[in-house]
């Protein structure tokens, strides 16, 4: 048993030694992905895809509860359509893949594979929105998009990735802003409560906002290594796209008006974020809400009379209670199995052997802290539910403590540079709002503005960079 | 009311007058699709996409019950990978879209947008299958694929379409054949029982089989106009792809063997099939299993006291029973609403007005035959469930009767040509197995072999074309 255990665990790099290598070890060893022969395009394997399916189910339900409807837009955008909104095309054209031939024929106009679908939705909205009665349209699609990135990493930055993109059109500016914030809050709640990932909600600076947006809001998470991850974004376009694409409606005062538009999205990056927030040197640690297997049942001394029966009964009880359970009665040793499901981040492990059966008990082991409880079989479901609840709370607490430990405050440029050189995390500092200062911080301290957080008061009145008057508190950091 | 009704119904062409135009009228007027600026690529609107989501939910559950796991493969295939299996590339290369540039750079090797993903799955299987213990792998993905067709029609033949493609690898030929047939039967049951579409199960001829397959099985449905629609296919590849991609495993007899492989798929074509099987001159008729709205509740004289309350109570009762219901209390006239939901193919309509309330009754109207029943509110759910059951049975019966009326038998070439010229439907005829005869029938009668049906005995012993000995009964016809 010890030997098996060792063999397995040795295959992954320690996170303190080399966080990047630890990360790629996990995505491979936990069977999340495989590489394909196209650089930067990954194969999402069953275990990885099942996590995504669980993310989809939760979010899709919550979107629909707010009146969102799913649609499907083509994956191709004609070059002339992509270039209709100027800021937008400047943001995306450098990194799109171009289709130039269909079969053996050269196309009259080349098509890009969607990097995002604002232009397609706009064109459609212009077709179907005529009157205020047609508003709002709250649309979403689950699809893959392509961005021809130079440097790629599984889940975090790949040339093709899966996401959802919501696109809505509204009658008033107020309604659009409300939708933008509503979706941001759905994302934030999902990160906090379902994934145990504390996030900062805030607004992006002009420099960091989405190409073509009036305002971009974001939820920012901090990874174990102190680097930030943009978890999801929600954009208010105002009437910018509507003007470029002529999306007008006849209002009830009989005048033609431009629609107010939003878009919002999260992607398979989330899976990378889960790994880097909760994982440890034994592998993944999955939040129960998205874990493909929430509880694995492992019989100990399974050749002994009654063990497999008892294990199987536990498994059936879990399944009947709606818990995603797996019974591993393969001929591998218990030790091998322990390592395997630790690597896969299964939240709870139940061990059951001859002695436990005699006592009408089993052992529940939590993945995050390895805490063992001997529980009565009669209270199995209660104990399992409590274990899952405690685990997600503990994950959140641990991640929050990490963020708090890694949040710094700077009042001068020197201070900020020193902190950025010596630590990894968020640096809170006041900013005057000038792009030049933002660029200077990037140059001198290698940090970018993560967001202007909601509801955090000022911590001074001078810009950390130029010393002029400043009203905006910014979270600065290095990001994935 | 009559006026509104008329106005709406006049917008669609009669199916007897022009079936093709009737079809495209429906896909537009029932809000299923919109055209995009890329020819042959359609936008699937919320109502159309909700049908697809229902199809997905049912099939995905059934696939998973047989041990299938979902994955995601990249959308790009390098040219060198596509060309690894010879028959396969010959079948698909003429109709793929080619990506030649990423951003502003020309790619070293061009990539095709997947027309189907056998080559990607094979490459992955070669990576992950080492031992007989790794088998079987039963994988599936839901995605979009691209085929650069010259002539396109919404749902039936578009340049991009949504589908699922299952890909499995097995230890033995027997297991692969069983999986191929198992998936064909899942499709057939879905068509028959959930969609009310009778299908013929059978095998494709060499000429019509999938590029690279050893055997292709199909479920073939007959549309209202007598043309056939291939509803779904399931392929047994034998070891052909495994040899081309070197997918070998070490068996328990310690020898290296090639895997046996299958693939199987259905697509958004199904929606086209539903329209052309069940639709009528008032619009769509949807099978309850996939209808986004199964029952629409329409208040009559809704300004009168108690009507909206009663309608809303019915709606809540339906929802609580798990029925997909909609209450339309908008200010359109009841007549307008009747037409609107007939166009959208909602299986049952419930009307409730002041008189009904006094009698504790409501009216249920079936979409397919307009049959009205006055039912007691106390039996609402039973009556609705009975109405939905009766409707799907009636749809199936009507479609079966249409197929029986349109199934002919030919013993000589002259007979076959005459039938093909004068009628539209299936022609049953014996075939010697020679490709030449198959091609001659195409030329002289403009029919293709639909399939060699399972379990249908011979109807003679001579080839309908050449008169030589023949053992194969073939269903011939014109197909979408």
JSON list of N, CA, C and O in Angstrom, two decimals, chain A residues 126-166:
[
{"chain": "A", "resi": 126, "resn": "UNK", "atom": "N", "xyz": [-30.72, 43.49, -34.77]},
{"chain": "A", "resi": 126, "resn": "UNK", "atom": "CA", "xyz": [-31.20, 44.49, -35.73]},
{"chain": "A", "resi": 126, "resn": "UNK", "atom": "C", "xyz": [-32.34, 43.92, -36.59]},
{"chain": "A", "resi": 126, "resn": "UNK", "atom": "O", "xyz": [-33.24, 44.64, -37.00]},
{"chain": "A", "resi": 127, "resn": "UNK", "atom": "N", "xyz": [-32.31, 42.61, -36.83]},
{"chain": "A", "resi": 127, "resn": "UNK", "atom": "CA", "xyz": [-33.37, 41.96, -37.61]},
{"chain": "A", "resi": 127, "resn": "UNK", "atom": "C", "xyz": [-34.66, 41.77, -36.84]},
{"chain": "A", "resi": 127, "resn": "UNK", "atom": "O", "xyz": [-35.74, 41.84, -37.40]},
{"chain": "A", "resi": 128, "resn": "UNK", "atom": "N", "xyz": [-34.54, 41.44, -35.56]},
{"chain": "A", "resi": 128, "resn": "UNK", "atom": "CA", "xyz": [-35.75, 40.99, -34.84]},
{"chain": "A", "resi": 128, "resn": "UNK", "atom": "C", "xyz": [-36.33, 42.01, -33.88]},
{"chain": "A", "resi": 128, "resn": "UNK", "atom": "O", "xyz": [-37.44, 41.83, -33.40]},
{"chain": "A", "resi": 129, "resn": "UNK", "atom": "N", "xyz": [-35.58, 43.08, -33.60]},
{"chain": "A", "resi": 129, "resn": "UNK", "atom": "CA", "xyz": [-36.12, 44.08, -32.68]},
{"chain": "A", "resi": 129, "resn": "UNK", "atom": "C", "xyz": [-36.70, 45.25, -33.49]},
{"chain": "A", "resi": 129, "resn": "UNK", "atom": "O", "xyz": [-35.97, 45.91, -34.24]},
{"chain": "A", "resi": 130, "resn": "UNK", "atom": "N", "xyz": [-38.00, 45.46, -33.37]},
{"chain": "A", "resi": 130, "resn": "UNK", "atom": "CA", "xyz": [-38.63, 46.55, -34.12]},
{"chain": "A", "resi": 130, "resn": "UNK", "atom": "C", "xyz": [-39.31, 47.52, -33.16]},
{"chain": "A", "resi": 130, "resn": "UNK", "atom": "O", "xyz": [-39.25, 48.73, -33.37]},
{"chain": "A", "resi": 131, "resn": "UNK", "atom": "N", "xyz": [-39.92, 46.97, -32.13]},
{"chain": "A", "resi": 131, "resn": "UNK", "atom": "CA", "xyz": [-40.75, 47.80, -31.26]},
{"chain": "A", "resi": 131, "resn": "UNK", "atom": "C", "xyz": [-40.31, 47.60, -29.81]},
{"chain": "A", "resi": 131, "resn": "UNK", "atom": "O", "xyz": [-39.65, 46.62, -29.48]},
{"chain": "A", "resi": 132, "resn": "UNK", "atom": "N", "xyz": [-40.72, 48.52, -28.93]},
{"chain": "A", "resi": 132, "resn": "UNK", "atom": "CA", "xyz": [-40.42, 48.35, -27.51]},
{"chain": "A", "resi": 132, "resn": "UNK", "atom": "C", "xyz": [-41.03, 47.06, -26.98]},
{"chain": "A", "resi": 132, "resn": "UNK", "atom": "O", "xyz": [-40.59, 46.52, -25.97]},
{"chain": "A", "resi": 133, "resn": "UNK", "atom": "N", "xyz": [-42.06, 46.55, -27.67]},
{"chain": "A", "resi": 133, "resn": "UNK", "atom": "CA", "xyz": [-42.68, 45.29, -27.26]},
{"chain": "A", "resi": 133, "resn": "UNK", "atom": "C", "xyz": [-41.74, 44.11, -27.45]},
{"chain": "A", "resi": 133, "resn": "UNK", "atom": "O", "xyz": [-41.93, 43.07, -26.85]},
{"chain": "A", "resi": 134, "resn": "UNK", "atom": "N", "xyz": [-40.75, 44.28, -28.34]},
{"chain": "A", "resi": 134, "resn": "UNK", "atom": "CA", "xyz": [-39.78, 43.18, -28.58]},
{"chain": "A", "resi": 134, "resn": "UNK", "atom": "C", "xyz": [-38.68, 43.16, -27.53]},
{"chain": "A", "resi": 134, "resn": "UNK", "atom": "O", "xyz": [-37.79, 42.30, -27.59]},
{"chain": "A", "resi": 135, "resn": "UNK", "atom": "N", "xyz": [-38.70, 44.10, -26.61]},
{"chain": "A", "resi": 135, "resn": "UNK", "atom": "CA", "xyz": [-37.60, 44.22, -25.64]},
{"chain": "A", "resi": 135, "resn": "UNK", "atom": "C", "xyz": [-38.07, 43.82, -24.25]},
{"chain": "A", "resi": 135, "resn": "UNK", "atom": "O", "xyz": [-39.24, 43.97, -23.93]},
{"chain": "A", "resi": 136, "resn": "UNK", "atom": "N", "xyz": [-37.17, 43.34, -23.38]},
{"chain": "A", "resi": 136, "resn": "UNK", "atom": "CA", "xyz": [-35.78, 43.01, -23.68]},
{"chain": "A", "resi": 136, "resn": "UNK", "atom": "C", "xyz": [-35.67, 41.66, -24.39]},
{"chain": "A", "resi": 136, "resn": "UNK", "atom": "O", "xyz": [-36.61, 40.89, -24.40]},
{"chain": "A", "resi": 137, "resn": "UNK", "atom": "N", "xyz": [-34.51, 41.43, -24.98]},
{"chain": "A", "resi": 137, "resn": "UNK", "atom": "CA", "xyz": [-34.13, 40.08, -25.41]},
{"chain": "A", "resi": 137, "resn": "UNK", "atom": "C", "xyz": [-32.96, 39.69, -24.53]},
{"chain": "A", "resi": 137, "resn": "UNK", "atom": "O", "xyz": [-31.92, 40.36, -24.51]},
{"chain": "A", "resi": 138, "resn": "UNK", "atom": "N", "xyz": [-33.13, 38.61, -23.78]},
{"chain": "A", "resi": 138, "resn": "UNK", "atom": "CA", "xyz": [-32.07, 38.13, -22.89]},
{"chain": "A", "resi": 138, "resn": "UNK", "atom": "C", "xyz": [-31.57, 36.79, -23.41]},
{"chain": "A", "resi": 138, "resn": "UNK", "atom": "O", "xyz": [-32.15, 35.76, -23.11]},
{"chain": "A", "resi": 139, "resn": "UNK", "atom": "N", "xyz": [-30.53, 36.84, -24.22]},
{"chain": "A", "resi": 139, "resn": "UNK", "atom": "CA", "xyz": [-30.06, 35.63, -24.90]},
{"chain": "A", "resi": 139, "resn": "UNK", "atom": "C", "xyz": [-28.71, 35.17, -24.34]},
{"chain": "A", "resi": 139, "resn": "UNK", "atom": "O", "xyz": [-27.92, 35.96, -23.82]},
{"chain": "A", "resi": 140, "resn": "UNK", "atom": "N", "xyz": [-28.47, 33.90, -24.49]},
{"chain": "A", "resi": 140, "resn": "UNK", "atom": "CA", "xyz": [-27.19, 33.32, -24.07]},
{"chain": "A", "resi": 140, "resn": "UNK", "atom": "C", "xyz": [-26.86, 32.17, -25.00]},
{"chain": "A", "resi": 140, "resn": "UNK", "atom": "O", "xyz": [-27.74, 31.51, -25.55]},
{"chain": "A", "resi": 141, "resn": "UNK", "atom": "N", "xyz": [-25.55, 31.91, -25.19]},
{"chain": "A", "resi": 141, "resn": "UNK", "atom": "CA", "xyz": [-25.19, 30.65, -25.85]},
{"chain": "A", "resi": 141, "resn": "UNK", "atom": "C", "xyz": [-23.99, 30.01, -25.18]},
{"chain": "A", "resi": 141, "resn": "UNK", "atom": "O", "xyz": [-23.12, 30.68, -24.65]},
{"chain": "A", "resi": 142, "resn": "UNK", "atom": "N", "xyz": [-24.00, 28.68, -25.17]},
{"chain": "A", "resi": 142, "resn": "UNK", "atom": "CA", "xyz": [-22.89, 27.87, -24.71]},
{"chain": "A", "resi": 142, "resn": "UNK", "atom": "C", "xyz": [-22.18, 27.39, -25.96]},
{"chain": "A", "resi": 142, "resn": "UNK", "atom": "O", "xyz": [-22.79, 26.71, -26.79]},
{"chain": "A", "resi": 143, "resn": "UNK", "atom": "N", "xyz": [-20.91, 27.72, -26.11]},
{"chain": "A", "resi": 143, "resn": "UNK", "atom": "CA", "xyz": [-20.23, 27.35, -27.34]},
{"chain": "A", "resi": 143, "resn": "UNK", "atom": "C", "xyz": [-18.72, 27.40, -27.11]},
{"chain": "A", "resi": 143, "resn": "UNK", "atom": "O", "xyz": [-18.26, 27.61, -26.00]},
{"chain": "A", "resi": 144, "resn": "UNK", "atom": "N", "xyz": [-17.96, 27.19, -28.19]},
{"chain": "A", "resi": 144, "resn": "UNK", "atom": "CA", "xyz": [-16.52, 27.37, -28.07]},
{"chain": "A", "resi": 144, "resn": "UNK", "atom": "C", "xyz": [-16.12, 28.59, -28.88]},
{"chain": "A", "resi": 144, "resn": "UNK", "atom": "O", "xyz": [-16.77, 28.94, -29.87]},
{"chain": "A", "resi": 145, "resn": "UNK", "atom": "N", "xyz": [-15.08, 29.26, -28.45]},
{"chain": "A", "resi": 145, "resn": "UNK", "atom": "CA", "xyz": [-14.56, 30.41, -29.19]},
{"chain": "A", "resi": 145, "resn": "UNK", "atom": "C", "xyz": [-13.05, 30.22, -29.38]},
{"chain": "A", "resi": 145, "resn": "UNK", "atom": "O", "xyz": [-12.42, 29.41, -28.70]},
{"chain": "A", "resi": 146, "resn": "UNK", "atom": "N", "xyz": [-12.51, 30.99, -30.33]},
{"chain": "A", "resi": 146, "resn": "UNK", "atom": "CA", "xyz": [-11.12, 30.82, -30.72]},
{"chain": "A", "resi": 146, "resn": "UNK", "atom": "C", "xyz": [-10.37, 32.13, -30.66]},
{"chain": "A", "resi": 146, "resn": "UNK", "atom": "O", "xyz": [-10.85, 33.15, -31.16]},
{"chain": "A", "resi": 147, "resn": "UNK", "atom": "N", "xyz": [-9.24, 32.11, -29.97]},
{"chain": "A", "resi": 147, "resn": "UNK", "atom": "CA", "xyz": [-8.35, 33.28, -29.96]},
{"chain": "A", "resi": 147, "resn": "UNK", "atom": "C", "xyz": [-6.93, 32.78, -30.12]},
{"chain": "A", "resi": 147, "resn": "UNK", "atom": "O", "xyz": [-6.47, 31.96, -29.33]},
{"chain": "A", "resi": 148, "resn": "UNK", "atom": "N", "xyz": [-6.28, 33.28, -31.17]},
{"chain": "A", "resi": 148, "resn": "UNK", "atom": "CA", "xyz": [-4.99, 32.71, -31.54]},
{"chain": "A", "resi": 148, "resn": "UNK", "atom": "C", "xyz": [-3.87, 33.23, -30.64]},
{"chain": "A", "resi": 148, "resn": "UNK", "atom": "O", "xyz": [-3.04, 34.02, -31.05]},
{"chain": "A", "resi": 149, "resn": "UNK", "atom": "N", "xyz": [-3.84, 32.75, -29.41]},
{"chain": "A", "resi": 149, "resn": "UNK", "atom": "CA", "xyz": [-2.86, 33.19, -28.41]},
{"chain": "A", "resi": 149, "resn": "UNK", "atom": "C", "xyz": [-1.48, 32.62, -28.73]},
{"chain": "A", "resi": 149, "resn": "UNK", "atom": "O", "xyz": [-1.35, 31.52, -29.26]},
{"chain": "A", "resi": 150, "resn": "UNK", "atom": "N", "xyz": [-0.45, 33.37, -28.33]},
{"chain": "A", "resi": 150, "resn": "UNK", "atom": "CA", "xyz": [0.92, 32.88, -28.55]},
{"chain": "A", "resi": 150, "resn": "UNK", "atom": "C", "xyz": [1.29, 31.88, -27.46]},
{"chain": "A", "resi": 150, "resn": "UNK", "atom": "O", "xyz": [1.79, 30.80, -27.73]},
{"chain": "A", "resi": 151, "resn": "UNK", "atom": "N", "xyz": [1.06, 32.26, -26.20]},
{"chain": "A", "resi": 151, "resn": "UNK", "atom": "CA", "xyz": [1.41, 31.39, -25.08]},
{"chain": "A", "resi": 151, "resn": "UNK", "atom": "C", "xyz": [0.13, 30.77, -24.55]},
{"chain": "A", "resi": 151, "resn": "UNK", "atom": "O", "xyz": [-0.83, 31.48, -24.29]},
{"chain": "A", "resi": 152, "resn": "UNK", "atom": "N", "xyz": [0.13, 29.48, -24.41]},
{"chain": "A", "resi": 152, "resn": "UNK", "atom": "CA", "xyz": [-1.10, 28.82, -23.99]},
{"chain": "A", "resi": 152, "resn": "UNK", "atom": "C", "xyz": [-0.87, 27.92, -22.79]},
{"chain": "A", "resi": 152, "resn": "UNK", "atom": "O", "xyz": [0.25, 27.44, -22.56]},
{"chain": "A", "resi": 153, "resn": "UNK", "atom": "N", "xyz": [-1.92, 27.76, -21.97]},
{"chain": "A", "resi": 153, "resn": "UNK", "atom": "CA", "xyz": [-1.90, 26.84, -20.84]},
{"chain": "A", "resi": 153, "resn": "UNK", "atom": "C", "xyz": [-3.29, 26.25, -20.68]},
{"chain": "A", "resi": 153, "resn": "UNK", "atom": "O", "xyz": [-4.28, 26.98, -20.76]},
{"chain": "A", "resi": 154, "resn": "UNK", "atom": "N", "xyz": [-3.36, 24.94, -20.41]},
{"chain": "A", "resi": 154, "resn": "UNK", "atom": "CA", "xyz": [-4.67, 24.30, -20.32]},
{"chain": "A", "resi": 154, "resn": "UNK", "atom": "C", "xyz": [-5.63, 25.07, -19.42]},
{"chain": "A", "resi": 154, "resn": "UNK", "atom": "O", "xyz": [-5.24, 25.48, -18.31]},
{"chain": "A", "resi": 155, "resn": "UNK", "atom": "N", "xyz": [-6.85, 25.25, -19.86]},
{"chain": "A", "resi": 155, "resn": "UNK", "atom": "CA", "xyz": [-7.92, 25.95, -19.16]},
{"chain": "A", "resi": 155, "resn": "UNK", "atom": "C", "xyz": [-7.69, 27.47, -19.03]},
{"chain": "A", "resi": 155, "resn": "UNK", "atom": "O", "xyz": [-8.62, 28.24, -19.17]},
{"chain": "A", "resi": 156, "resn": "UNK", "atom": "N", "xyz": [-6.45, 27.89, -18.78]},
{"chain": "A", "resi": 156, "resn": "UNK", "atom": "CA", "xyz": [-6.21, 29.30, -18.46]},
{"chain": "A", "resi": 156, "resn": "UNK", "atom": "C", "xyz": [-6.13, 30.16, -19.71]},
{"chain": "A", "resi": 156, "resn": "UNK", "atom": "O", "xyz": [-6.62, 31.28, -19.74]},
{"chain": "A", "resi": 157, "resn": "UNK", "atom": "N", "xyz": [-5.51, 29.62, -20.73]},
{"chain": "A", "resi": 157, "resn": "UNK", "atom": "CA", "xyz": [-5.32, 30.39, -21.95]},
{"chain": "A", "resi": 157, "resn": "UNK", "atom": "C", "xyz": [-5.10, 29.39, -23.07]},
{"chain": "A", "resi": 157, "resn": "UNK", "atom": "O", "xyz": [-4.02, 28.87, -23.24]},
{"chain": "A", "resi": 158, "resn": "UNK", "atom": "N", "xyz": [-6.19, 29.08, -23.78]},
{"chain": "A", "resi": 158, "resn": "UNK", "atom": "CA", "xyz": [-6.02, 28.14, -24.88]},
{"chain": "A", "resi": 158, "resn": "UNK", "atom": "C", "xyz": [-6.60, 28.76, -26.13]},
{"chain": "A", "resi": 158, "resn": "UNK", "atom": "O", "xyz": [-7.35, 29.73, -26.07]},
{"chain": "A", "resi": 159, "resn": "UNK", "atom": "N", "xyz": [-6.19, 28.24, -27.27]},
{"chain": "A", "resi": 159, "resn": "UNK", "atom": "CA", "xyz": [-6.60, 28.86, -28.53]},
{"chain": "A", "resi": 159, "resn": "UNK", "atom": "C", "xyz": [-8.09, 28.64, -28.78]},
{"chain": "A", "resi": 159, "resn": "UNK", "atom": "O", "xyz": [-8.74, 29.46, -29.38]},
{"chain": "A", "resi": 160, "resn": "UNK", "atom": "N", "xyz": [-8.59, 27.51, -28.32]},
{"chain": "A", "resi": 160, "resn": "UNK", "atom": "CA", "xyz": [-10.04, 27.31, -28.34]},
{"chain": "A", "resi": 160, "resn": "UNK", "atom": "C", "xyz": [-10.45, 27.06, -26.90]},
{"chain": "A", "resi": 160, "resn": "UNK", "atom": "O", "xyz": [-9.77, 26.34, -26.17]},
{"chain": "A", "resi": 161, "resn": "UNK", "atom": "N", "xyz": [-11.53, 27.66, -26.47]},
{"chain": "A", "resi": 161, "resn": "UNK", "atom": "CA", "xyz": [-12.05, 27.32, -25.16]},
{"chain": "A", "resi": 161, "resn": "UNK", "atom": "C", "xyz": [-13.57, 27.35, -25.15]},
{"chain": "A", "resi": 161, "resn": "UNK", "atom": "O", "xyz": [-14.20, 27.90, -26.06]},
{"chain": "A", "resi": 162, "resn": "UNK", "atom": "N", "xyz": [-14.14, 26.70, -24.16]},
{"chain": "A", "resi": 162, "resn": "UNK", "atom": "CA", "xyz": [-15.59, 26.65, -24.03]},
{"chain": "A", "resi": 162, "resn": "UNK", "atom": "C", "xyz": [-16.04, 27.76, -23.09]},
{"chain": "A", "resi": 162, "resn": "UNK", "atom": "O", "xyz": [-15.35, 28.07, -22.11]},
{"chain": "A", "resi": 163, "resn": "UNK", "atom": "N", "xyz": [-17.17, 28.35, -23.40]},
{"chain": "A", "resi": 163, "resn": "UNK", "atom": "CA", "xyz": [-17.70, 29.38, -22.51]},
{"chain": "A", "resi": 163, "resn": "UNK", "atom": "C", "xyz": [-19.18, 29.54, -22.72]},
{"chain": "A", "resi": 163, "resn": "UNK", "atom": "O", "xyz": [-19.79, 28.84, -23.54]},
{"chain": "A", "resi": 164, "resn": "UNK", "atom": "N", "xyz": [-19.77, 30.46, -21.97]},
{"chain": "A", "resi": 164, "resn": "UNK", "atom": "CA", "xyz": [-21.10, 30.95, -22.28]},
{"chain": "A", "resi": 164, "resn": "UNK", "atom": "C", "xyz": [-20.95, 32.43, -22.50]},
{"chain": "A", "resi": 164, "resn": "UNK", "atom": "O", "xyz": [-20.15, 33.09, -21.84]},
{"chain": "A", "resi": 165, "resn": "UNK", "atom": "N", "xyz": [-21.71, 32.94, -23.46]},
{"chain": "A", "resi": 165, "resn": "UNK", "atom": "CA", "xyz": [-21.74, 34.37, -23.68]},
{"chain": "A", "resi": 165, "resn": "UNK", "atom": "C", "xyz": [-23.19, 34.81, -23.72]},
{"chain": "A", "resi": 165, "resn": "UNK", "atom": "O", "xyz": [-23.97, 34.36, -24.55]},
{"chain": "A", "resi": 166, "resn": "UNK", "atom": "N", "xyz": [-23.56, 35.67, -22.75]},
{"chain": "A", "resi": 166, "resn": "UNK", "atom": "CA", "xyz": [-24.89, 36.22, -22.73]},
{"chain": "A", "resi": 166, "resn": "UNK", "atom": "C", "xyz": [-24.91, 37.55, -23.45]},
{"chain": "A", "resi": 166, "resn": "UNK", "atom": "O", "xyz": [-23.93, 38.31, -23.38]}
]
